[in-house]
Amino acid sequence: MPPNKSGLNVLSYENDDDLDLLYSFKKRGYRTTPILYVNGKQISPDLARKARPNQTLLSFLRDVLRLTGSKLGCAEGGCGACTVMISRFEKSNTASSNDEGTNDDNDGGAIKHYAVNACLMPVLAADGCHITTVEGVGSVKDDNLHPIQRAMVDMHGSQCGFCTPGIIVAIYSLLANNATTAHMEEHLDGNLCRCTGYRPIWDAARSLCSDIEDVCTNKVHEHMNAEMGVIRGPCGTPCRSCPERDSCEMDCNAKDKENGKTDQKEKSMENGGGAKSAPKENLCCSSSVDKMSSYQSVLPKDSASSWRNQPIDMFPDSLTSAPDSEIGMELFKPLLVVDSTAHGRSTWMKPTTILELLSLLRQYGESDNGCKIIVGNTEVGIETKFKHAVYPCLIYPSQTIDSLYDITITSTHFRLGACTSLGTVQQECERLIGNANVDRIAKPIYNMLRWFASTQIRNVACLGGNLVTASPISDMNPMLVSMNANLVVASISSISEGSITRRIIPVLDFFCSYRTVDLKPYELVECIDVPLTREIFEYVVPFKQARRREDDISIVTSGMRIILAPKESEHYVIEDMTLAFGGMAPTTIVASETASNLIGMPFCAQTFKKGGEILREELKLPDDVPGGQAEYRITVASSFLYQFFLTVATELKMDADKIQMDPIKYGISIPLPPLPLVEEEEMSGTQQFVSSKKPSSLGMQTYPTPKVVEGIEKKISPTPATAALQTSSNSLGKPLPHASAPFHCTGEAIYVDDIPTPPSTLHAFLLLATECDVTLKSINKEAALKIPGVVDVYTHDDLVKLGGENAIGPIMHDECVFLPVGEKIVSVGQVLGIVIGNSIEISEIGARSVKVEYGEKQVQTIVSIDDAIKAGSFYEFARHTLERGDVDSVFCSSDNKEEEKEPLSMQPRERVVKVEGSFRCGGQEHFCE
Ligand SMILES: Cc1cc2nc3c(=O)[nH]c(=O)nc-3n(C[C@H](O)[C@H](O)[C@H](O)COP(=O)(O)OP(=O)(O)OC[C@H]3O[C@@H](n4cnc5c(N)ncnc54)[C@H](O)[C@@H]3O)c2cc1C
Ligand code: FES
Ligand code: FES
């Protein structure tokens, strides 16, 4: 391997230890060059070798390949601006094969497509995959917009366009999986848009779904209409509320008119609750000829197949080729990449067998630097980026290790490979709903996963990662605890040892304290075993309460399981119960006192009302509990318990009906006891969002016809300038596509962040105060300056030496560039200096290495206006007083009565109206009152 010290992105093995490592791994059959394909082409080995172990896919695409269409928004998997599609040839690893949206070959292998967040996915995790970026979807340059890009342009789906490439690829990936409108509405959940509004984006996304023709010909809507008792047009708007109803000749409208229905209540509701009727001159965006409707196909029927096959056509044959082909043989080898460049030494190992993986863990797990298993990187990525964790050795288990990725059903268990993506688990559980053996496990897992993060995160994150992370608000932990699930943990006793030892540990015991699990550094979680439930009278229900439904972490999360038994013909009795909660303690907890009080009791509302009281006591949180909202969290937890009763009561009725039909099959004698009484007004409690269908996102937008434009046109005599105005005025008020939209939709629009940095560009990172209300005692740059790649560190002293001006501010120069040593720090984040380095990462590491010494706290911390008044702390020097007129004299002259002309203070008390109160405004007008 050629030693290479020069380029920052070039891996180098000049170090003897690295060379030894490399040769020893080569002897073990490892390859050292990743195999990457982007937009249909293989990345040359020279470029592929620039992929670093701790580099994200986004950084590789943007900085190395200069594909800047994918954007960096939040950098933490929350916004979707970085979405790319990963396609991989996989053998089926599910309980039984599920062909939808895949391209199965005869061996059971298939090309699978996943939208992922490139800001979190390590570039080396894409080894052996085909990556499609927005540039690979279609382009303006080649006059080749993909239909989804065309639809997004025509339907006004982009405004600033920063989120658009990510949205295009997210939709493209769902279409590659043959999405129906319902599937699109369920899974397009990982992209945020700050400025366009989601209606046009949804319109565009739906317009290409596989069932859109049916939807347009009203088949699907007829069904919906029957369900909801409302006639809706193809745009989704109820006909009775449509401002264009009189001129509309659609069948659905004619039918509705024939029925003579004029439901004014519905009309006013649809118009926002206030409008009596929509003015005639308003046009409905969703059904005007200029605008596509919420459900509208945008393609001629015969064009359907060519673009639908694009993801498969672009997929490189070599990635599906036989294992004995050149690439095939390489792909089956484990991978080792070592980077000892200025980015910090790091190693990536991708073992292809469980034995090799366990021996790596044995070899390096307990060494000084340790090593970290990495799968989706949705936890580890956040830890390294935002919590500055450093993991110099990463182990990524290859998909060829079956036991880590398989999903199987045994006679006693539903077994989930620990590294299977949550998306695969969700898809498989959805398919297994209705399967008598696993229905009662598959349904709650599926329902919980629907609200777990986003499709992009679920496509890479795994169940093992969720459990090992040991987050107190993990969504899967409480549910698996309630199901009595176990982890299978594997290890080998020495590197030379060929046999694997396995131990079984209940999920509850595994999570032993805050962020700590019962797992040795050399151990691997191999799979999670969920015991099968009874076919009747056993129920599991998941609960989640978050600030928003999609893509948000829980405030309280729970899994509840119950077994009921008919007690003669009297009632059902609670035979067993587990109530597990997340968000109520540093670990997942089980409300065992509540459960033991309820076991043996009749299954009825009264029992659960009493149970709620016991639970409130058992889960009591102190007011100053970390995370806050103590009372709210307790209330949510106890409301979950009552909702559990209502939900189980509904399911019990279904079981009772089944048994009545065939008591012999279930071995239960009838008559069954009466079902528990549920009050009608409480039935809404059974409709939790966790298990409810996501509502269609439909919208109607009205806007006035620009009459004023006609007036202007008539008045203006044509001059060259007004002629131009006239031409443009023809466009006024019309929904013309945004001129830049095609460039947004293809990633060809260039944003500041996309401009290539000139060679040898230096990067800067600010040195910020981590404390406030203390004096800055000293700044020691020594450690930072020793870091290779850190060029210099500048503080106030340097500014003085250079003769620079330290006082800054827009009007008042009341802030400083760098705080001088000895001065008081007024806020956390105050700038103390700047670190210059060869890359942004190095500058950041440099900034973290500067030693800042703080003095003792001087005064009390002031965080509110009340604190400031109490401490007499005012910005006197910046006091602005606006005075106009004389209040007293105005009051005196406001009335003609002679006696009131004297100042207010001198008037008789009963005539003075005094208004008292206090006024606060927050945000930008802070500290004003
Ligand atoms: C935007 C966003 C939204 C999220 N939303 C949610 C949410 O709604 N609910 C929720 O519960 N979580 C959520 N998370 C957290 C996260 O997605 C999950 O915890 C995820 O399951 C972690 O899996 P991973 O494969 O990405 O783990 P990684 O980050 O790859 O690894 C996490 C940890 O698990 C270890 N590990 C992984 N597999 C094994 C194994 N087989 N054996 C031993 N150790 C292993 C790793 O060494 C590491 O310590 C969210 C995260 C993000 C970034
Ligand atoms: S940049 Fe926001 S999800 Fe990746
Ligand atoms: S953020 Fe979506 S278009 Fe601006």
CSV table of C-alpha atoms and ligand atoms in Angstrom, one decimal, residues 76-78 120 372-383 404 418-419 422 451-454 457 460-469 473-476 519 523-526 544 551-554, ligand 1:
chain,number,residue,atom,x,y,z
A,76,GLU,CA,-28.7,14.6,12.9
A,77,GLY,CA,-31.3,12.7,10.9
A,78,GLY,CA,-34.1,15.1,11.6
A,120,LEU,CA,-25.6,9.9,9.5
A,372,LYS,CA,-17.5,-0.1,18.7
A,373,ILE,CA,-20.1,-2.1,16.8
A,374,ILE,CA,-21.9,0.2,14.4
A,375,VAL,CA,-25.0,-0.6,12.4
A,376,GLY,CA,-27.3,2.3,11.6
A,377,ASN,CA,-25.1,4.9,13.3
A,378,THR,CA,-28.2,6.8,14.4
A,379,GLU,CA,-27.0,6.7,18.0
A,380,VAL,CA,-23.2,6.5,17.5
A,381,GLY,CA,-23.3,9.3,14.9
A,382,ILE,CA,-25.1,11.6,17.3
A,383,GLU,CA,-22.6,10.8,20.1
A,404,LEU,CA,-27.9,-11.0,12.9
A,418,ALA,CA,-30.3,-7.8,16.4
A,419,CYS,CA,-29.0,-5.9,13.3
A,422,LEU,CA,-36.3,-1.5,12.0
A,451,TRP,CA,-44.1,6.3,14.9
A,452,PHE,CA,-40.4,5.5,15.5
A,453,ALA,CA,-38.3,8.2,14.0
A,454,SER,CA,-38.7,8.4,10.3
A,457,ILE,CA,-33.9,6.3,10.2
A,460,VAL,CA,-30.8,1.7,8.8
A,461,ALA,CA,-31.3,1.7,12.6
A,462,CYS,CA,-31.6,-1.7,14.2
A,463,LEU,CA,-33.3,-3.2,17.3
A,464,GLY,CA,-30.0,-4.3,18.9
A,465,GLY,CA,-28.8,-0.7,18.6
A,466,ASN,CA,-32.0,0.6,20.3
A,467,LEU,CA,-31.6,-1.8,23.2
A,468,VAL,CA,-27.8,-1.4,23.7
A,469,THR,CA,-28.2,2.4,23.7
A,473,ILE,CA,-37.2,6.9,26.4
A,474,SER,CA,-36.4,4.1,24.0
A,475,ASP,CA,-39.7,3.1,22.3
A,476,MET,CA,-38.9,-0.5,21.8
A,519,LEU,CA,-23.0,-6.4,28.0
A,523,GLU,CA,-20.0,-9.6,23.6
A,524,LEU,CA,-22.5,-9.2,20.8
A,525,VAL,CA,-26.3,-9.1,20.9
A,526,GLU,CA,-27.2,-11.7,18.3
A,544,LYS,CA,-46.3,6.7,22.9
A,551,ASP,CA,-40.2,11.7,13.9
A,552,ASP,CA,-40.1,12.7,17.6
A,553,ILE,CA,-38.8,11.0,20.7
A,554,SER,CA,-41.2,10.1,23.4
B,1,LIG,C1,-33.6,11.5,14.1
B,1,LIG,C2,-33.7,10.4,15.1
B,1,LIG,C3,-34.9,10.0,15.5
B,1,LIG,C4,-35.0,8.9,16.5
B,1,LIG,N1,-36.2,8.6,16.9
B,1,LIG,C5,-36.3,7.6,17.9
B,1,LIG,C6,-37.6,7.2,18.3
B,1,LIG,O1,-38.6,7.7,17.9
B,1,LIG,N2,-37.6,6.2,19.3
B,1,LIG,C7,-36.5,5.6,19.8
B,1,LIG,O2,-36.6,4.7,20.6
B,1,LIG,N3,-35.3,6.0,19.3
B,1,LIG,C8,-35.1,6.9,18.4
B,1,LIG,N4,-33.9,7.3,17.9
B,1,LIG,C9,-32.7,6.6,18.4
B,1,LIG,C10,-32.1,5.5,17.5
B,1,LIG,O3,-32.6,5.6,16.2
B,1,LIG,C11,-32.3,4.1,17.9
B,1,LIG,O4,-31.8,3.9,19.2
B,1,LIG,C12,-31.7,3.1,17.0
B,1,LIG,O5,-32.5,1.9,17.1
B,1,LIG,C13,-30.3,2.8,17.1
B,1,LIG,O6,-29.9,1.8,16.2
B,1,LIG,P1,-28.6,1.9,15.3
B,1,LIG,O7,-28.5,0.7,14.4
B,1,LIG,O8,-28.6,3.2,14.5
B,1,LIG,O9,-27.5,1.9,16.4
B,1,LIG,P2,-26.0,2.4,16.3
B,1,LIG,O10,-25.9,3.9,16.4
B,1,LIG,O11,-25.3,1.8,15.1
B,1,LIG,O12,-25.4,1.7,17.6
B,1,LIG,C14,-26.0,2.1,18.9
B,1,LIG,C15,-25.3,1.3,20.0
B,1,LIG,O13,-25.7,-0.1,19.9
B,1,LIG,C16,-24.5,-0.9,19.8
B,1,LIG,N5,-24.9,-2.1,19.0
B,1,LIG,C17,-25.6,-2.1,17.9
B,1,LIG,N6,-25.9,-3.3,17.5
B,1,LIG,C18,-25.3,-4.1,18.4
B,1,LIG,C19,-25.2,-5.6,18.6
B,1,LIG,N7,-25.8,-6.4,17.7
B,1,LIG,N8,-24.5,-6.1,19.6
B,1,LIG,C20,-24.0,-5.2,20.5
B,1,LIG,N9,-24.0,-3.9,20.4
B,1,LIG,C21,-24.7,-3.3,19.4
B,1,LIG,C22,-23.5,0.0,19.2
B,1,LIG,O14,-22.2,-0.5,19.6
B,1,LIG,C23,-23.8,1.3,19.9
B,1,LIG,O15,-23.3,1.3,21.2
B,1,LIG,C24,-33.8,8.3,16.9
B,1,LIG,C25,-32.6,8.7,16.4
B,1,LIG,C26,-32.5,9.7,15.5
B,1,LIG,C27,-31.2,10.2,15.0
